[in-house]
Short mmCIF file of C-alpha atoms in Angstrom, two decimals:
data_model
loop_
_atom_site.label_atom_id
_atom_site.label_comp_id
_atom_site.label_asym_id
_atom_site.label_seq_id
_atom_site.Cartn_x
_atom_site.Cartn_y
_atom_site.Cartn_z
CA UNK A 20 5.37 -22.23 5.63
CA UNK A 21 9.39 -21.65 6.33
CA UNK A 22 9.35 -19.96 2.77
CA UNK A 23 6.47 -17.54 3.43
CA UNK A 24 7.75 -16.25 6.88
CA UNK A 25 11.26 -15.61 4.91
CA UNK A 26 9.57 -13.61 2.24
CA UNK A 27 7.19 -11.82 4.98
CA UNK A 28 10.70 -11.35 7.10
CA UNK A 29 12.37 -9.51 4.29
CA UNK A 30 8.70 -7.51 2.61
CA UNK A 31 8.74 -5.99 6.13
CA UNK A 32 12.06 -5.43 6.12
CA UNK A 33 12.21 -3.87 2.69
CA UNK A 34 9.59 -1.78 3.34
CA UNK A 35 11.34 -0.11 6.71
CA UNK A 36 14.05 0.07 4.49
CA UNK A 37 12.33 2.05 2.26
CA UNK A 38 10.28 3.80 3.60
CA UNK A 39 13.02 5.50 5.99
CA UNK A 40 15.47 6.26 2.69
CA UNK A 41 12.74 7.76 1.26
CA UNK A 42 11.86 10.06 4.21
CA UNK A 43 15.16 11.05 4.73
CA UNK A 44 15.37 12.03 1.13
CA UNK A 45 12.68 14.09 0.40
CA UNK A 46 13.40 15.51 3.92
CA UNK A 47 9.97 14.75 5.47
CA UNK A 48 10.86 15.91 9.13
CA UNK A 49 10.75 19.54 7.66
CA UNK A 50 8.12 19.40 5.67
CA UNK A 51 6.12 18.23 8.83
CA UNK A 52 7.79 21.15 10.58
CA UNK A 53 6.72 23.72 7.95
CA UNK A 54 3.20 21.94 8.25
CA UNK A 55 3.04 22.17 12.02
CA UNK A 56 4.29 25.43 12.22
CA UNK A 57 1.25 26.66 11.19
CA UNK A 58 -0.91 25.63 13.94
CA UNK A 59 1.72 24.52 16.72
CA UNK A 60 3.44 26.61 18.87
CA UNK A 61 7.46 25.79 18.31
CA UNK A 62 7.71 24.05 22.13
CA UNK A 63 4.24 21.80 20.58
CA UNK A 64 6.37 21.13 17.88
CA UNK A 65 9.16 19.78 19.76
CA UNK A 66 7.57 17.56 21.74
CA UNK A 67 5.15 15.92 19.19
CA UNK A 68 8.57 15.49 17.24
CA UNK A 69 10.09 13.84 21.05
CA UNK A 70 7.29 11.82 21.12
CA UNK A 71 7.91 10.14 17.43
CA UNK A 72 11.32 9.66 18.18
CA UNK A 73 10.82 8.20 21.35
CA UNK A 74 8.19 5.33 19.60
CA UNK A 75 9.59 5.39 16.48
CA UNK A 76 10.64 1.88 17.20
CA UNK A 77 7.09 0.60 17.28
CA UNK A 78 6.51 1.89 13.66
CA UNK A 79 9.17 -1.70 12.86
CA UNK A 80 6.64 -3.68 14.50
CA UNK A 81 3.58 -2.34 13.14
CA UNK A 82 4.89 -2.90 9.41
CA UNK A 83 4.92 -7.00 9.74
CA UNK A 84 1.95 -7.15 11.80
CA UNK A 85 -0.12 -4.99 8.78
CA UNK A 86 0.95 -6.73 6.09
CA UNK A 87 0.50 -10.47 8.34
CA UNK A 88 -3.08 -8.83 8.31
CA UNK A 89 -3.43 -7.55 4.85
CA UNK A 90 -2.20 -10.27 3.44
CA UNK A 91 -4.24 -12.79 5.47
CA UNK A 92 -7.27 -11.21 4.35
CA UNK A 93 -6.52 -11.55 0.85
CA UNK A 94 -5.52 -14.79 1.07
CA UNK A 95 -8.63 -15.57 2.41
CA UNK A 96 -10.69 -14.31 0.06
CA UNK A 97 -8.76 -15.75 -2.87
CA UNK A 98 -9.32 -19.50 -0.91
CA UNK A 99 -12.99 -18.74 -1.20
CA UNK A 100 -12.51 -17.77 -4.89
CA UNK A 101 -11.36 -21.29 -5.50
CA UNK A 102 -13.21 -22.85 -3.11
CA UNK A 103 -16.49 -21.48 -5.66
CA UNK A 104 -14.91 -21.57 -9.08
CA UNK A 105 -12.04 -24.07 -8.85
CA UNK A 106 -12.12 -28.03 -9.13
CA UNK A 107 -9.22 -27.81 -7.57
CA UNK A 108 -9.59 -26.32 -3.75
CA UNK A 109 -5.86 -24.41 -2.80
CA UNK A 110 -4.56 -24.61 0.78
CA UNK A 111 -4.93 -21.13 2.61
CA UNK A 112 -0.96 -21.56 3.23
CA UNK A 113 -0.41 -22.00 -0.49
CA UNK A 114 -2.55 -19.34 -1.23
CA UNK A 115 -0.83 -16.91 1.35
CA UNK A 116 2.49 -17.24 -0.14
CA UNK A 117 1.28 -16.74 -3.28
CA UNK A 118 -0.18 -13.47 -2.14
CA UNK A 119 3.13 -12.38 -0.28
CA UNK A 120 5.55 -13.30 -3.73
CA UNK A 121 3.08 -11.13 -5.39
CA UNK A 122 3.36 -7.92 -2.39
CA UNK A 123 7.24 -7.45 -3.77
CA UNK A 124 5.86 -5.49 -6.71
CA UNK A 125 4.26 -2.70 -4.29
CA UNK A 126 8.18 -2.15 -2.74
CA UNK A 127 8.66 -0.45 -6.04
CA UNK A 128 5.95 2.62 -5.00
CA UNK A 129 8.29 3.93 -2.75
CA UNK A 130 11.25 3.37 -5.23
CA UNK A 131 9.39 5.66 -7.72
CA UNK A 132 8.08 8.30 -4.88
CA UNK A 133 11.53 8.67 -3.66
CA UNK A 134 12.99 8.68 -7.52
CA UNK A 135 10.42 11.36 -8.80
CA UNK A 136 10.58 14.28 -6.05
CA UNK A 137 14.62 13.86 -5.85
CA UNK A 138 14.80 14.26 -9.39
CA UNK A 139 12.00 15.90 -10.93
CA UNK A 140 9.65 17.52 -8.75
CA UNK A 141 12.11 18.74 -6.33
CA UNK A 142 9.75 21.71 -5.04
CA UNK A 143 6.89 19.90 -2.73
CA UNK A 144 4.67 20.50 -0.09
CA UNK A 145 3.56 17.67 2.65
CA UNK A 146 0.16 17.50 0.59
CA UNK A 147 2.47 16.68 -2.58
CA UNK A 148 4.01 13.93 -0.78
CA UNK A 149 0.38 12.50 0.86
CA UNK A 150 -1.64 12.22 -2.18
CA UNK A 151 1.21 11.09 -5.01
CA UNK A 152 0.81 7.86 -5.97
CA UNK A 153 3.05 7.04 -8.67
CA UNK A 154 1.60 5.50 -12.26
CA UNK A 155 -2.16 6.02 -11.04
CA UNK A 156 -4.96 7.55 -12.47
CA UNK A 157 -4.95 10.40 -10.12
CA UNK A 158 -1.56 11.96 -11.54
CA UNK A 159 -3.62 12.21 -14.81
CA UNK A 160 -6.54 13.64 -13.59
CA UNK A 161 -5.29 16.12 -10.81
CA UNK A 162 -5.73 16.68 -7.60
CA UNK A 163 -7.41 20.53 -8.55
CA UNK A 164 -11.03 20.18 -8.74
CA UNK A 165 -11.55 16.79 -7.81
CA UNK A 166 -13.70 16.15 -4.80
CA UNK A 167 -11.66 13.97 -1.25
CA UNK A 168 -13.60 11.07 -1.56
CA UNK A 169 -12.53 10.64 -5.61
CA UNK A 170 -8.90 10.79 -4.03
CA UNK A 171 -8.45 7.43 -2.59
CA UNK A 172 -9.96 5.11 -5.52
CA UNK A 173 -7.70 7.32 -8.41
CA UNK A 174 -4.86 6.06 -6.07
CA UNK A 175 -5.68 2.88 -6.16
CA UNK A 176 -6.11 2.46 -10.11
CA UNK A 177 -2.39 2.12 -10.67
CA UNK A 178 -0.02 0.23 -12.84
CA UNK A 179 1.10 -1.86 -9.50
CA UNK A 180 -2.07 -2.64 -8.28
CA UNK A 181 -2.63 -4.22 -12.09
CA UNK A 182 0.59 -5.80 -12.19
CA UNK A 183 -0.36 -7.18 -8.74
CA UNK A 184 -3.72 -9.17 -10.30
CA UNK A 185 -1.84 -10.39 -13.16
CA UNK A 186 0.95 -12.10 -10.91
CA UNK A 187 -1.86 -13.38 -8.55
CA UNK A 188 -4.00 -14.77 -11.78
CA UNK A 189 -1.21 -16.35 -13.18
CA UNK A 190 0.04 -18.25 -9.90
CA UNK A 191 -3.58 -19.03 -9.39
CA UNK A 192 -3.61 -20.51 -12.64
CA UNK A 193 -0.82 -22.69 -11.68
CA UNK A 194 -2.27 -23.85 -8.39
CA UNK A 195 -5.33 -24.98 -9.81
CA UNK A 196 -3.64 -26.38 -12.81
CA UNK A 197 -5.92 -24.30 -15.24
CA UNK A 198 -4.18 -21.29 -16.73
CA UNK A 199 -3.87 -17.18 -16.19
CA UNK A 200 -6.89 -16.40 -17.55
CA UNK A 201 -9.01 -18.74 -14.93
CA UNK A 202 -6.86 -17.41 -12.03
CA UNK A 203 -7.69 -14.39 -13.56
CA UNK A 204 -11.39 -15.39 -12.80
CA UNK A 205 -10.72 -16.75 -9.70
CA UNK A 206 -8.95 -13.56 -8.74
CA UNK A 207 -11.85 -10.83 -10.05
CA UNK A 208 -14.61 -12.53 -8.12
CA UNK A 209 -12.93 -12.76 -4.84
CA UNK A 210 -10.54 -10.33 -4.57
CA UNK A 211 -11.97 -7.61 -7.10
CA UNK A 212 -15.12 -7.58 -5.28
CA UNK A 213 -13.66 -7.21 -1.92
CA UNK A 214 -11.05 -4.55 -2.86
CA UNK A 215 -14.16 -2.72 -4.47
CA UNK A 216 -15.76 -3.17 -1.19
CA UNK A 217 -13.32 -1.39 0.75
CA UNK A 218 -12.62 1.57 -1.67
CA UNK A 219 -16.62 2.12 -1.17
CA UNK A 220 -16.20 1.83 2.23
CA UNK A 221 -13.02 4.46 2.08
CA UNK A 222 -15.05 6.77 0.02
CA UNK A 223 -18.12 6.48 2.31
CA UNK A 224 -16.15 7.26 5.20
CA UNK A 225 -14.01 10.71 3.63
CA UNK A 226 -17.28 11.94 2.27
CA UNK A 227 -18.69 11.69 5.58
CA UNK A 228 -15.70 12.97 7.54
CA UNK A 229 -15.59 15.79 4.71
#
């Protein structure tokens, strides 16, 4: 347990880290300024920009508490992926730092984001910033002509979210002392399906909001 609240201590910290180079970088106060300035007057601006800075300290707080959450729920529904198609039933604990070791591959997506509009799309809009996901499926189909709710589950079809099943498959595999391919199983079934679930739910909810 000591070992899983040291990697959750530094994910969360990695990803404040991160997240604040990167909005310094691609200069993300302005582009919210040239967003607002379209529908605030400048004194609305100014205090909706007071107010951030004034909280911005609770955005630190909220970053361990999601992923505690996020990763708690997967965790779960990997333990009832073994709990159905393992001999060998996996502690929840286990299972949870399995699932935060595998989280360190999504602290390269802001790596990438921050790498790609320094260097090579250095002319963005806010919108640019919001839907790029890097390595996805929706930088090869495009954002133009593609309906909201098709949005979200492009994002998620990504090289990290991949790379993310194949490191939870093959510690699976470990933990139940089969091999990748049944963690791989193990992982599809609970996981897949629940992930799957909640794009659904995310599409069902833009196209109604649309």
């Amino acid at each position: 347990m000591k070992s899983s609240f040291y990697k959750l201590l530094f994910l969360s910290t990695a990803l404040v880290l991160l997240t604040e180079i990167t909005n310094s970088l691609i200069g993300l106060k302005d582009l919210l300024y040239n967003s607002f300035n379209e529908q605030l007057t400048k004194k609305q601006i100014e205090n909706a920009f007071a107010f951030q800075e004034k909280w911005h300290w609770v955005g630190y707080l909220i970053v361990p508490l999601v992923t505690i959450i996020k990763t708690s729920l997967i965790a779960g529904t990997l333990y009832m992926g073994t709990f159905f198609y393992s001999k060998i039933l996996v502690s929840f604990k286990k299972l949870w730092g399995i699932v935060l070791s595998a989280e360190f591959v999504f602290l390269l997506v802001p790596v990438f984001k921050m790498i790609w509009f320094y260097y090579f799309k250095t002319s963005y809009k806010l919108e640019d910033i919001q839907y790029f996901y890097p390595l996805s499926a929706l930088n090869i189909v495009g954002l133009e002509g593609l309906e909201p709710w098709f949005i979200y589950p492009f994002q998620t079809l990504n090289l990290f979210e991949i790379t993310y099943w194949l490191i939870l498959a093959y510690n699976i595999g470990k933990a139940t002392q089969t091999n990748m391919d049944d963690g791989l199983k193990i992982v599809i079934y609970s996981y897949g399906l629940a992930l799957l679930l909640w794009v659904v739910t995310v599409m069902f909810i833009t196209l109604n909001m649309a």
